[in-house]
């Protein structure tokens, strides 16, 4: 007797609302003969359909690579800070933007109030970076604009 692997038999309902599914059988017929017999089999008006090629279950294949992936070694990056970058950072202020300030009018409002700066950039989290040619000029300004637009200014 030859063991037929688990085969699928259509799960469509017949007139008595019976369903058929995966089936394992032992038989002295070959697989092809057994499949032909199954396909010629009728339950009332229901024709049994067995399709080994389409519904044959494959055994799970063993894993090819048993080693777990590992992260690569971390590399350090050396950064050479140019003196110009240091000077730029020293000549900048970070301002915490006050509540209720219109972000679109902030830059224009600083210019209109007499603050002379070389760069202005929004940093997110209600902060702005204001760059000056000379920081002393910005600190000497006792402008009402600083109090209007910013809650705090830090170097």
PDB file of C-alpha atoms in Angstrom:
ATOM      1  CA  UNK A   1       0.000   0.000   0.000  1.00  0.00           C
ATOM      2  CA  UNK A   2       1.190   3.448  -0.881  1.00  0.00           C
ATOM      3  CA  UNK A   3       0.585   6.422   1.392  1.00  0.00           C
ATOM      4  CA  UNK A   4      -1.009   9.315  -0.463  1.00  0.00           C
ATOM      5  CA  UNK A   5       0.171  12.617   1.006  1.00  0.00           C
ATOM      6  CA  UNK A   6      -2.440  14.869   2.490  1.00  0.00           C
ATOM      7  CA  UNK A   7      -4.567  16.004  -0.449  1.00  0.00           C
ATOM      8  CA  UNK A   8      -7.147  18.685  -0.800  1.00  0.00           C
ATOM      9  CA  UNK A   9     -10.705  17.812  -1.676  1.00  0.00           C
ATOM     10  CA  UNK A  10     -12.899  20.770  -2.578  1.00  0.00           C
ATOM     11  CA  UNK A  11     -14.778  22.307   0.355  1.00  0.00           C
ATOM     12  CA  UNK A  12     -17.754  23.371  -1.749  1.00  0.00           C
ATOM     13  CA  UNK A  13     -21.066  22.305  -0.217  1.00  0.00           C
ATOM     14  CA  UNK A  14     -23.127  19.554  -1.776  1.00  0.00           C
ATOM     15  CA  UNK A  15     -26.943  19.351  -1.682  1.00  0.00           C
ATOM     16  CA  UNK A  16     -26.844  18.092   1.915  1.00  0.00           C
ATOM     17  CA  UNK A  17     -24.547  21.004   2.943  1.00  0.00           C
ATOM     18  CA  UNK A  18     -21.602  18.669   3.612  1.00  0.00           C
ATOM     19  CA  UNK A  19     -18.073  19.969   3.177  1.00  0.00           C
ATOM     20  CA  UNK A  20     -14.904  18.111   2.319  1.00  0.00           C
ATOM     21  CA  UNK A  21     -11.346  19.255   3.099  1.00  0.00           C
ATOM     22  CA  UNK A  22      -7.831  17.867   3.504  1.00  0.00           C
ATOM     23  CA  UNK A  23      -7.723  14.060   3.564  1.00  0.00           C
ATOM     24  CA  UNK A  24      -4.950  11.440   4.116  1.00  0.00           C
ATOM     25  CA  UNK A  25      -5.436   7.914   2.790  1.00  0.00           C
ATOM     26  CA  UNK A  26      -3.588   4.623   2.342  1.00  0.00           C
ATOM     27  CA  UNK A  27      -4.175   2.740  -0.863  1.00  0.00           C
ATOM     28  CA  UNK A  28      -2.581   0.113  -3.129  1.00  0.00           C
ATOM     29  CA  UNK A  29      -3.237   2.382  -6.124  1.00  0.00           C
ATOM     30  CA  UNK A  30      -0.669   4.871  -7.375  1.00  0.00           C
ATOM     31  CA  UNK A  31      -1.229   8.553  -6.678  1.00  0.00           C
ATOM     32  CA  UNK A  32      -2.318   9.341 -10.231  1.00  0.00           C
ATOM     33  CA  UNK A  33      -4.815   6.450 -10.288  1.00  0.00           C
ATOM     34  CA  UNK A  34      -6.187   7.438  -6.908  1.00  0.00           C
ATOM     35  CA  UNK A  35      -6.582  11.062  -8.026  1.00  0.00           C
ATOM     36  CA  UNK A  36      -8.448   9.904 -11.140  1.00  0.00           C
ATOM     37  CA  UNK A  37     -10.798   7.802  -8.999  1.00  0.00           C
ATOM     38  CA  UNK A  38     -11.398  10.761  -6.690  1.00  0.00           C
ATOM     39  CA  UNK A  39     -12.159  13.070  -9.618  1.00  0.00           C
ATOM     40  CA  UNK A  40     -14.657  10.544 -11.034  1.00  0.00           C
ATOM     41  CA  UNK A  41     -16.431  10.196  -7.703  1.00  0.00           C
ATOM     42  CA  UNK A  42     -19.891  11.754  -7.293  1.00  0.00           C
ATOM     43  CA  UNK A  43     -21.898  12.533  -4.140  1.00  0.00           C
ATOM     44  CA  UNK A  44     -25.437  13.046  -5.391  1.00  0.00           C
ATOM     45  CA  UNK A  45     -24.978  16.022  -7.723  1.00  0.00           C
ATOM     46  CA  UNK A  46     -21.558  16.981  -6.349  1.00  0.00           C
ATOM     47  CA  UNK A  47     -18.433  15.961  -8.270  1.00  0.00           C
ATOM     48  CA  UNK A  48     -15.431  15.396  -6.009  1.00  0.00           C
ATOM     49  CA  UNK A  49     -12.330  17.313  -7.148  1.00  0.00           C
ATOM     50  CA  UNK A  50      -8.888  16.332  -5.887  1.00  0.00           C
ATOM     51  CA  UNK A  51      -5.962  18.438  -7.071  1.00  0.00           C
ATOM     52  CA  UNK A  52      -2.661  17.228  -5.625  1.00  0.00           C
ATOM     53  CA  UNK A  53      -0.502  19.643  -7.617  1.00  0.00           C
ATOM     54  CA  UNK A  54      -2.401  22.720  -6.509  1.00  0.00           C
ATOM     55  CA  UNK A  55      -3.076  21.923  -2.872  1.00  0.00           C
ATOM     56  CA  UNK A  56      -0.185  19.655  -1.926  1.00  0.00           C
ATOM     57  CA  UNK A  57       1.346  20.740   1.374  1.00  0.00           C
ATOM     58  CA  UNK A  58       5.118  21.013   1.336  1.00  0.00           C
ATOM     59  CA  UNK A  59       6.977  20.113   4.523  1.00  0.00           C
ATOM     60  CA  UNK A  60       8.707  23.112   6.058  1.00  0.00           C
ATOM     61  CA  UNK A  61      12.247  23.407   4.749  1.00  0.00           C
ATOM     62  CA  UNK A  62      15.067  23.626   7.276  1.00  0.00           C
ATOM     63  CA  UNK A  63      16.590  27.060   7.677  1.00  0.00           C
ATOM     64  CA  UNK A  64      19.626  27.541   5.505  1.00  0.00           C
ATOM     65  CA  UNK A  65      21.420  30.011   7.746  1.00  0.00           C
ATOM     66  CA  UNK A  66      21.300  29.121  11.422  1.00  0.00           C
ATOM     67  CA  UNK A  67      23.409  32.114  12.455  1.00  0.00           C
ATOM     68  CA  UNK A  68      21.569  35.141  13.712  1.00  0.00           C
ATOM     69  CA  UNK A  69      22.342  38.434  12.007  1.00  0.00           C
ATOM     70  CA  UNK A  70      24.567  40.725  13.997  1.00  0.00           C
ATOM     71  CA  UNK A  71      25.025  44.445  13.870  1.00  0.00           C
ATOM     72  CA  UNK A  72      28.233  45.741  12.423  1.00  0.00           C
ATOM     73  CA  UNK A  73      30.810  47.387  14.606  1.00  0.00           C
ATOM     74  CA  UNK A  74      30.227  51.034  15.347  1.00  0.00           C
ATOM     75  CA  UNK A  75      32.634  53.477  13.806  1.00  0.00           C
ATOM     76  CA  UNK A  76      33.589  56.832  15.210  1.00  0.00           C
ATOM     77  CA  UNK A  77      33.688  59.919  13.043  1.00  0.00           C
ATOM     78  CA  UNK A  78      36.176  62.671  13.713  1.00  0.00           C
ATOM     79  CA  UNK A  79      34.929  66.166  13.038  1.00  0.00           C
ATOM     80  CA  UNK A  80      37.346  69.015  12.572  1.00  0.00           C
ATOM     81  CA  UNK A  81      35.614  72.234  13.481  1.00  0.00           C
ATOM     82  CA  UNK A  82      36.788  75.156  11.427  1.00  0.00           C
ATOM     83  CA  UNK A  83      37.421  78.442  13.177  1.00  0.00           C
ATOM     84  CA  UNK A  84      34.776  80.069  10.976  1.00  0.00           C
ATOM     85  CA  UNK A  85      32.185  77.651  12.350  1.00  0.00           C
ATOM     86  CA  UNK A  86      33.173  78.505  15.907  1.00  0.00           C
ATOM     87  CA  UNK A  87      32.910  82.190  15.152  1.00  0.00           C
ATOM     88  CA  UNK A  88      29.516  81.688  13.556  1.00  0.00           C
ATOM     89  CA  UNK A  89      28.253  79.816  16.618  1.00  0.00           C
ATOM     90  CA  UNK A  90      29.656  82.453  18.963  1.00  0.00           C
ATOM     91  CA  UNK A  91      27.863  85.166  17.008  1.00  0.00           C
ATOM     92  CA  UNK A  92      24.435  83.510  17.224  1.00  0.00           C
ATOM     93  CA  UNK A  93      21.526  83.618  19.630  1.00  0.00           C
ATOM     94  CA  UNK A  94      18.876  80.945  20.153  1.00  0.00           C
ATOM     95  CA  UNK A  95      15.514  82.417  20.997  1.00  0.00           C
ATOM     96  CA  UNK A  96      12.495  80.682  22.522  1.00  0.00           C
ATOM     97  CA  UNK A  97       9.591  82.116  20.512  1.00  0.00           C
ATOM     98  CA  UNK A  98       6.803  83.553  22.663  1.00  0.00           C
ATOM     99  CA  UNK A  99       3.273  82.158  22.590  1.00  0.00           C
ATOM    100  CA  UNK A 100       0.889  83.807  20.146  1.00  0.00           C
ATOM    101  CA  UNK A 101       3.605  85.150  17.841  1.00  0.00           C
ATOM    102  CA  UNK A 102       2.893  84.890  14.127  1.00  0.00           C
ATOM    103  CA  UNK A 103       5.829  82.925  12.681  1.00  0.00           C
ATOM    104  CA  UNK A 104       5.353  84.444   9.226  1.00  0.00           C
ATOM    105  CA  UNK A 105       5.717  87.995  10.560  1.00  0.00           C
ATOM    106  CA  UNK A 106       8.539  87.304  13.045  1.00  0.00           C
ATOM    107  CA  UNK A 107      11.503  87.907  10.748  1.00  0.00           C
ATOM    108  CA  UNK A 108       9.924  91.001   9.174  1.00  0.00           C
ATOM    109  CA  UNK A 109       8.997  92.347  12.625  1.00  0.00           C
ATOM    110  CA  UNK A 110      12.603  92.084  13.842  1.00  0.00           C
ATOM    111  CA  UNK A 111      13.861  93.946  10.769  1.00  0.00           C
ATOM    112  CA  UNK A 112      11.217  96.668  11.189  1.00  0.00           C
ATOM    113  CA  UNK A 113      12.167  97.149  14.856  1.00  0.00           C
ATOM    114  CA  UNK A 114      15.809  97.846  13.940  1.00  0.00           C
ATOM    115  CA  UNK A 115      17.489  94.503  14.693  1.00  0.00           C
ATOM    116  CA  UNK A 116      20.278  93.959  12.157  1.00  0.00           C
ATOM    117  CA  UNK A 117      21.127  90.272  11.725  1.00  0.00           C
ATOM    118  CA  UNK A 118      22.931  88.251   9.068  1.00  0.00           C
ATOM    119  CA  UNK A 119      20.848  85.064   9.284  1.00  0.00           C
ATOM    120  CA  UNK A 120      17.569  83.812  10.668  1.00  0.00           C
ATOM    121  CA  UNK A 121      16.456  80.181  10.811  1.00  0.00           C
ATOM    122  CA  UNK A 122      13.578  78.340  12.474  1.00  0.00           C
ATOM    123  CA  UNK A 123      14.840  75.326  14.439  1.00  0.00           C
ATOM    124  CA  UNK A 124      11.540  73.730  15.400  1.00  0.00           C
ATOM    125  CA  UNK A 125      10.152  73.303  18.927  1.00  0.00           C
ATOM    126  CA  UNK A 126       9.319  77.048  18.962  1.00  0.00           C
ATOM    127  CA  UNK A 127      12.949  78.085  18.621  1.00  0.00           C
ATOM    128  CA  UNK A 128      14.799  80.316  16.184  1.00  0.00           C
ATOM    129  CA  UNK A 129      18.511  80.788  15.513  1.00  0.00           C
ATOM    130  CA  UNK A 130      19.522  84.391  14.856  1.00  0.00           C
ATOM    131  CA  UNK A 131      23.034  85.018  13.489  1.00  0.00           C
ATOM    132  CA  UNK A 132      24.845  88.335  13.694  1.00  0.00           C
ATOM    133  CA  UNK A 133      28.071  89.656  12.222  1.00  0.00           C
ATOM    134  CA  UNK A 134      29.054  90.760  15.731  1.00  0.00           C
ATOM    135  CA  UNK A 135      27.175  89.508  18.774  1.00  0.00           C
ATOM    136  CA  UNK A 136      28.082  92.621  20.739  1.00  0.00           C
ATOM    137  CA  UNK A 137      25.844  94.656  18.414  1.00  0.00           C
ATOM    138  CA  UNK A 138      22.889  92.408  19.242  1.00  0.00           C
ATOM    139  CA  UNK A 139      23.508  92.485  22.984  1.00  0.00           C
ATOM    140  CA  UNK A 140      23.844  96.272  23.013  1.00  0.00           C
ATOM    141  CA  UNK A 141      20.410  96.588  21.426  1.00  0.00           C
ATOM    142  CA  UNK A 142      17.843  96.962  24.169  1.00  0.00           C
ATOM    143  CA  UNK A 143      15.002  96.487  21.757  1.00  0.00           C
ATOM    144  CA  UNK A 144      11.395  95.980  22.636  1.00  0.00           C
ATOM    145  CA  UNK A 145      11.338  93.399  19.797  1.00  0.00           C
ATOM    146  CA  UNK A 146      13.298  90.878  21.890  1.00  0.00           C
ATOM    147  CA  UNK A 147      10.636  91.033  24.592  1.00  0.00           C
ATOM    148  CA  UNK A 148       7.763  91.036  22.100  1.00  0.00           C
ATOM    149  CA  UNK A 149       8.804  88.047  20.017  1.00  0.00           C
ATOM    150  CA  UNK A 150      10.905  85.907  22.392  1.00  0.00           C
ATOM    151  CA  UNK A 151      10.449  84.524  25.896  1.00  0.00           C
ATOM    152  CA  UNK A 152      14.164  83.804  26.356  1.00  0.00           C
ATOM    153  CA  UNK A 153      17.403  84.357  24.436  1.00  0.00           C
ATOM    154  CA  UNK A 154      20.526  82.265  24.998  1.00  0.00           C
ATOM    155  CA  UNK A 155      24.001  82.261  23.479  1.00  0.00           C
TER     156      UNK A 155
END
